[in-house]
Coordinates of C-alpha atoms in Angstrom, one line a residue:
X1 CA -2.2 6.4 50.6
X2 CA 1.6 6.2 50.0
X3 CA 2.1 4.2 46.3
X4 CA 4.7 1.4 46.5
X5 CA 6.9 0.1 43.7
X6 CA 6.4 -3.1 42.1
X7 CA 8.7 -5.8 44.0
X8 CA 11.7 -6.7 42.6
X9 CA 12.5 -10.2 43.9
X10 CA 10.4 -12.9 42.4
X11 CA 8.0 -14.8 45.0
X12 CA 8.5 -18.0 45.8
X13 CA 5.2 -18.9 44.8
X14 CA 2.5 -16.9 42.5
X15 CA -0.8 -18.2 43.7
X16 CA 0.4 -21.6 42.7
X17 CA -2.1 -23.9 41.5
X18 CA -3.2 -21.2 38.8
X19 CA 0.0 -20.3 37.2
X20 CA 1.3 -23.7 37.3
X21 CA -1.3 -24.7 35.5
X22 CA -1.2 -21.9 33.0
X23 CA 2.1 -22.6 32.6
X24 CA 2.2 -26.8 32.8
X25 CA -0.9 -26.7 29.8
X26 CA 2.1 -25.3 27.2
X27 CA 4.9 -27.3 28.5
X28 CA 7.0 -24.2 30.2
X29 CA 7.8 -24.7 33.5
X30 CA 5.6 -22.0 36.5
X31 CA 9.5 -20.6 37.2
X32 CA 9.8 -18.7 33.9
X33 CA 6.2 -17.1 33.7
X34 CA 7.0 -13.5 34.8
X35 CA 3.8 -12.5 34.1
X36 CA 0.1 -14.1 35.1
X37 CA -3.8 -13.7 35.2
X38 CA -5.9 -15.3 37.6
X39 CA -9.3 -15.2 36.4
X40 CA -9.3 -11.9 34.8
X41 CA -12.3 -10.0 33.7
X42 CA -12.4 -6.9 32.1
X43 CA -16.2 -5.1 32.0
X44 CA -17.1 -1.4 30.2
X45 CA -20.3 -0.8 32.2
X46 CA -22.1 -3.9 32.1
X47 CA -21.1 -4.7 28.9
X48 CA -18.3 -8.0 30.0
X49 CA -15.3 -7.7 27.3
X50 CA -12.9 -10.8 29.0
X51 CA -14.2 -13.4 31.1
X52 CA -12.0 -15.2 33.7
X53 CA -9.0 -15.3 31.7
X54 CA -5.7 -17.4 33.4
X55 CA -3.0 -17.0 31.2
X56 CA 0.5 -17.4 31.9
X57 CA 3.5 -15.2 30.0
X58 CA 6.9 -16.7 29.8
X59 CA 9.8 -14.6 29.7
X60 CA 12.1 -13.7 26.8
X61 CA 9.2 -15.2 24.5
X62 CA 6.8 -13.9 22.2
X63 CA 3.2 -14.6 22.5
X64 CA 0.8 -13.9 20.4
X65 CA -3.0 -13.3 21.0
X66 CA -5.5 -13.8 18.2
X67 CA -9.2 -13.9 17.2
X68 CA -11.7 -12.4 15.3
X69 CA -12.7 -8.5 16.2
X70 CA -14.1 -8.0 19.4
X71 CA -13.4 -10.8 21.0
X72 CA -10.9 -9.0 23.8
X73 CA -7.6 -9.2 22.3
X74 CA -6.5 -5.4 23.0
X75 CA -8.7 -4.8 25.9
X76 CA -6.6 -8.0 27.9
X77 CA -3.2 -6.6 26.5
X78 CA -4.3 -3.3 28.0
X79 CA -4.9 -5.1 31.4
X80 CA -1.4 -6.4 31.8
X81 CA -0.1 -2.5 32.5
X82 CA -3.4 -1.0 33.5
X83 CA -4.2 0.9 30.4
X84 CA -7.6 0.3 31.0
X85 CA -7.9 2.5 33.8
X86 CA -7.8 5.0 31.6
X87 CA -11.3 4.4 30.8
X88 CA -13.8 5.9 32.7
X89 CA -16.6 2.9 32.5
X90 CA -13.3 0.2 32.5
X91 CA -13.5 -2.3 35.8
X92 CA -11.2 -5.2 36.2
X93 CA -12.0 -8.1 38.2
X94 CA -9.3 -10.7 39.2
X95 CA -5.8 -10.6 39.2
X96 CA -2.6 -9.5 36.8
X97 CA 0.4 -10.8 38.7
X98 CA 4.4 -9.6 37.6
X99 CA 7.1 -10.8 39.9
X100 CA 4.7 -11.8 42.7
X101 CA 3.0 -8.6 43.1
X102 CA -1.1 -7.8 42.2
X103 CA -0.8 -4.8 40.2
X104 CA -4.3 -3.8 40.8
X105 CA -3.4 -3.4 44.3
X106 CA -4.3 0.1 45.5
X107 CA -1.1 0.6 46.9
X108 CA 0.8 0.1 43.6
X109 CA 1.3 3.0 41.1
X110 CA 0.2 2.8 37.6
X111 CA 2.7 5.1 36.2
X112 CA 5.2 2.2 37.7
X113 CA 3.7 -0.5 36.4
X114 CA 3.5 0.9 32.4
X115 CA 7.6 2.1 33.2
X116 CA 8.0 -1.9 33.8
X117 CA 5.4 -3.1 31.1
X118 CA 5.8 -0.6 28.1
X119 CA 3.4 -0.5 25.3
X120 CA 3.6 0.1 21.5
X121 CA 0.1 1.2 19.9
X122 CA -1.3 0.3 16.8
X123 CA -1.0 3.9 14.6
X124 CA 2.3 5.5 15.2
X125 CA 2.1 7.8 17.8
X126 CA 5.1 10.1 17.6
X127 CA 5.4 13.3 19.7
X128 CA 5.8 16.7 18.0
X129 CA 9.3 17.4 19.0
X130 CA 12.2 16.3 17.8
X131 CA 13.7 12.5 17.0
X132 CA 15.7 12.7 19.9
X133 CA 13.1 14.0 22.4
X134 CA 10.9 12.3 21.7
X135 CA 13.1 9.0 23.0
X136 CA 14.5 11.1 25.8
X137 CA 11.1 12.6 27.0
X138 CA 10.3 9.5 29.5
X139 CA 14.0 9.3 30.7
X140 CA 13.4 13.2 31.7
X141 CA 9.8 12.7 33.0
X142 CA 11.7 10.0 35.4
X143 CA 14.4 11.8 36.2
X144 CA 17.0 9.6 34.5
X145 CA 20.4 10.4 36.1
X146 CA 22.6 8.8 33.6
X147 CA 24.1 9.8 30.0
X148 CA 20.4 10.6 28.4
X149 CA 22.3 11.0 24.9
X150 CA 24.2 7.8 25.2
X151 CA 19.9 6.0 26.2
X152 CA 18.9 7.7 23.4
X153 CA 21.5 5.6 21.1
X154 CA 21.4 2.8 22.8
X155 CA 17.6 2.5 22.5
X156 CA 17.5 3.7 18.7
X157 CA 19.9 1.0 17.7
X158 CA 17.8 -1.5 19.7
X159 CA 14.9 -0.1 17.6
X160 CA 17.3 -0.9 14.4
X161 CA 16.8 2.9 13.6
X162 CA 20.1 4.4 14.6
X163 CA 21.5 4.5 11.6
X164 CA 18.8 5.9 9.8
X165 CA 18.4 9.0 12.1
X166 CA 21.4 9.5 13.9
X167 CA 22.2 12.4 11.6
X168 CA 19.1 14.0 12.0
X169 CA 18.2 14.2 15.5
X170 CA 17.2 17.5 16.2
X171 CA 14.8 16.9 13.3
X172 CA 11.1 16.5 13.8
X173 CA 9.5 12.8 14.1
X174 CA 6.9 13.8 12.3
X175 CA 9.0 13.8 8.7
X176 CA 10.0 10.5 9.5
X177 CA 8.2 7.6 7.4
X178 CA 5.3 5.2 8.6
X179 CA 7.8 2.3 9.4
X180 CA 10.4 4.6 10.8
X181 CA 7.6 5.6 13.2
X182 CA 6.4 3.0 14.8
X183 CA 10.2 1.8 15.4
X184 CA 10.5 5.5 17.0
X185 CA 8.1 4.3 18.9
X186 CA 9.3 1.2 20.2
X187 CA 12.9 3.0 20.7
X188 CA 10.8 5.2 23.2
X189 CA 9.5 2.8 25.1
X190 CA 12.6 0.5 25.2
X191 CA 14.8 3.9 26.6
X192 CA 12.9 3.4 30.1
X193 CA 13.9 0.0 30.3
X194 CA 10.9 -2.5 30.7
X195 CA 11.0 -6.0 30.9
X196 CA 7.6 -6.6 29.1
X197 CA 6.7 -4.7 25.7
X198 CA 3.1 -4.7 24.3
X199 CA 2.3 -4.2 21.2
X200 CA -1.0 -4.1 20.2
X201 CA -1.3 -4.2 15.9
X202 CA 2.2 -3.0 15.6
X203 CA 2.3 -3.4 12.0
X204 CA -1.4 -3.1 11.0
X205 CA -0.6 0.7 9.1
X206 CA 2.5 -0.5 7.7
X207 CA 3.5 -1.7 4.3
X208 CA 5.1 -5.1 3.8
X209 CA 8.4 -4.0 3.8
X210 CA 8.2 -1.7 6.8
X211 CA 5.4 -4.7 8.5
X212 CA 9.0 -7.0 7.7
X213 CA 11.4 -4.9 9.7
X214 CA 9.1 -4.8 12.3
X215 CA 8.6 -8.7 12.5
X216 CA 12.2 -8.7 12.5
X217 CA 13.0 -6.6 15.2
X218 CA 10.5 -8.5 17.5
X219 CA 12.7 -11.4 16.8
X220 CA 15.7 -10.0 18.2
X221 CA 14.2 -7.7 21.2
X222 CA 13.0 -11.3 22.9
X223 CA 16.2 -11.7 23.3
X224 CA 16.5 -8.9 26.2
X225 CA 13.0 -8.1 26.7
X226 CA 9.0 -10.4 27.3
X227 CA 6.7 -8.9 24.5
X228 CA 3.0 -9.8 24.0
X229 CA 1.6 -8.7 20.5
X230 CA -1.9 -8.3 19.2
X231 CA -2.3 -9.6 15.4
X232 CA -5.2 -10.3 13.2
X233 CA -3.0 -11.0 10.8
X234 CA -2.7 -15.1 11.6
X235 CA 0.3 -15.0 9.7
X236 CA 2.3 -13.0 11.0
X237 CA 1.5 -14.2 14.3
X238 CA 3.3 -17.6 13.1
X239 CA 6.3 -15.7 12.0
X240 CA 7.0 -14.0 15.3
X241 CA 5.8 -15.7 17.9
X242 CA 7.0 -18.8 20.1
X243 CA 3.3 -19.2 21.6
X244 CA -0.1 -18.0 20.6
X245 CA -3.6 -17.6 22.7
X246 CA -6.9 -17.6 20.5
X247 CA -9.3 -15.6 22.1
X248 CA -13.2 -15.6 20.9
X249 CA -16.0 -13.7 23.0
X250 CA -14.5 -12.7 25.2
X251 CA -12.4 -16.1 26.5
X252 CA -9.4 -17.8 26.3
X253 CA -10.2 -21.0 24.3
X254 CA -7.0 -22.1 23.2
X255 CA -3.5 -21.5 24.0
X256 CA -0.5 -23.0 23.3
X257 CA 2.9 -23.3 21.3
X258 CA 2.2 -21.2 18.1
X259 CA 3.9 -24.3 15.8
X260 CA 1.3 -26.7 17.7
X261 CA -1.6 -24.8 17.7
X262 CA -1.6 -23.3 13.8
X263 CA -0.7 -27.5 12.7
X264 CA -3.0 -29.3 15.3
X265 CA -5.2 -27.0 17.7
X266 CA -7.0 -29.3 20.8
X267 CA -10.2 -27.0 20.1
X268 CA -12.6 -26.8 17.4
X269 CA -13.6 -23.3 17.7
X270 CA -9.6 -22.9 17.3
X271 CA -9.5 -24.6 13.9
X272 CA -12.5 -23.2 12.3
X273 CA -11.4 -19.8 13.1
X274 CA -7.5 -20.5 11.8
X275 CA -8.9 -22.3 8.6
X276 CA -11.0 -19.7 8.1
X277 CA -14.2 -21.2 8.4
X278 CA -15.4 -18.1 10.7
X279 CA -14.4 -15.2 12.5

């Protein structure tokens, strides 16, 4: 079966009564969701890990997902660019629409769809090559026809680590610090140019002062790019994010702007978990 690549034109409508109403519960309007669930479910075996999530992303925001361990956090952030079909016992039920087009249709490639919706993992995962191959090595997989050294720049400044690399290039990754890492990281996935970035415990490894620069870089990459971040860190997600999702077995209980929902959640289960009364 020939693959096809993910549309570029947004559809008129999105299966409309779910993502309006994903997007209508938070007060953004259905036009500037550019990504959506429709009752997503995500099961290992039997074993259900997200049940019939609709979940609307606006673009250019931040949006945060929280909840206690286990409750589905990474595993949905791994459905929105089909990271789970990595998993051998992984089946997704539902739908993950981007610009009007099911990317769990057979006909759409996966290698596509993570190209558009790049993801940041929780441990630094740098290559063992050097600081600049390791940006350039998805522009050469792709068969990037432009300047590669000028994308390498480009996407290490947008990573704020230019200036602390740019005279060591050709050096390994691997001597670079924790922090300067997991930005390495993000400078690799921002040289392929996705719309949407994942991050999934970004900062978890990191010490405050590197967890800072990455909070602060978020902050100025929703400027050009959609990013969706995984924190169990409650405050941190009110630092970065313009809306947060509350997860809890498995299910979206709660979602909403981040000031709103951290000052005056609609769901109980929402603030017993933020007040710390479980979870």
């Amino acid at each position: 079966m020939t693959e096809t690549p993910i549309t570029e034109s947004v559809a008129d409508e999105i299966s409309g009564t779910n993502e309006a109403s994903a997007g209508s519960i938070i007060g953004f309007d259905a036009s500037e969701t550019v990504l959506t669930t429709e009752s997503l479910g995500v099961l290992y075996g039997d074993t259900s890990a997200v049940e019939e999530i609709t979940i609307g992303i606006p673009r250019n925001r931040v949006v945060a997902f929280i909840g206690p361990s286990g409750c589905g956090k990474s595993t949905l952030l791994r459905a929105f660019n089909r990271m789970n079909d990595l998993i051998p016992v992984a089946r997704v039920v539902g739908h993950v629409l981007y610009r009007g087009k099911d990317l769990y249709d057979p006909d759409v490639d996966p290698v596509e769809v993570r190209r558009r919706i790049g993801m940041v993992f929780q441990k630094p995962n740098p290559f063992p090559k050097s600081i600049f191959d390791n940006v350039a090595f998805g522009l050469r997989i792709n068969g990037y026809q432009g300047s590669i050294e000028e994308r390498v720049e480009k996407s290490l400044q947008d990573a704020a680590l230019w200036d602390e690399v740019k005279h060591r290039l050709r050096e390994s990754a691997l001597g670079l610090s924790g922090g300067q890492q997991q930005r390495l990281c993000i400078a690799r996935a921002l040289a392929v140019q996705p719309e949407i970035l994942l991050m999934d415990e970004p900062a978890s490894a990191l010490d405050p002062i590197a967890t800072s620069k990455i909070e602060d870089l978020i902050d100025e990459l929703k400027r050009d790019y959609t990013i969706v971040i995984v924190t169990h860190n409650m405050q941190q997600a009110a630092r970065v994010s313009d809306y947060t999702a509350f997860l809890y077995l498995g299910k979206l209980i709660e979602y909403g702007e981040t000031d709103r929902l951290f000052t005056n959640p609609k769901e109980e289960r929402t603030e017993q978990y933020i007040t710390g009364r479980f979870g």
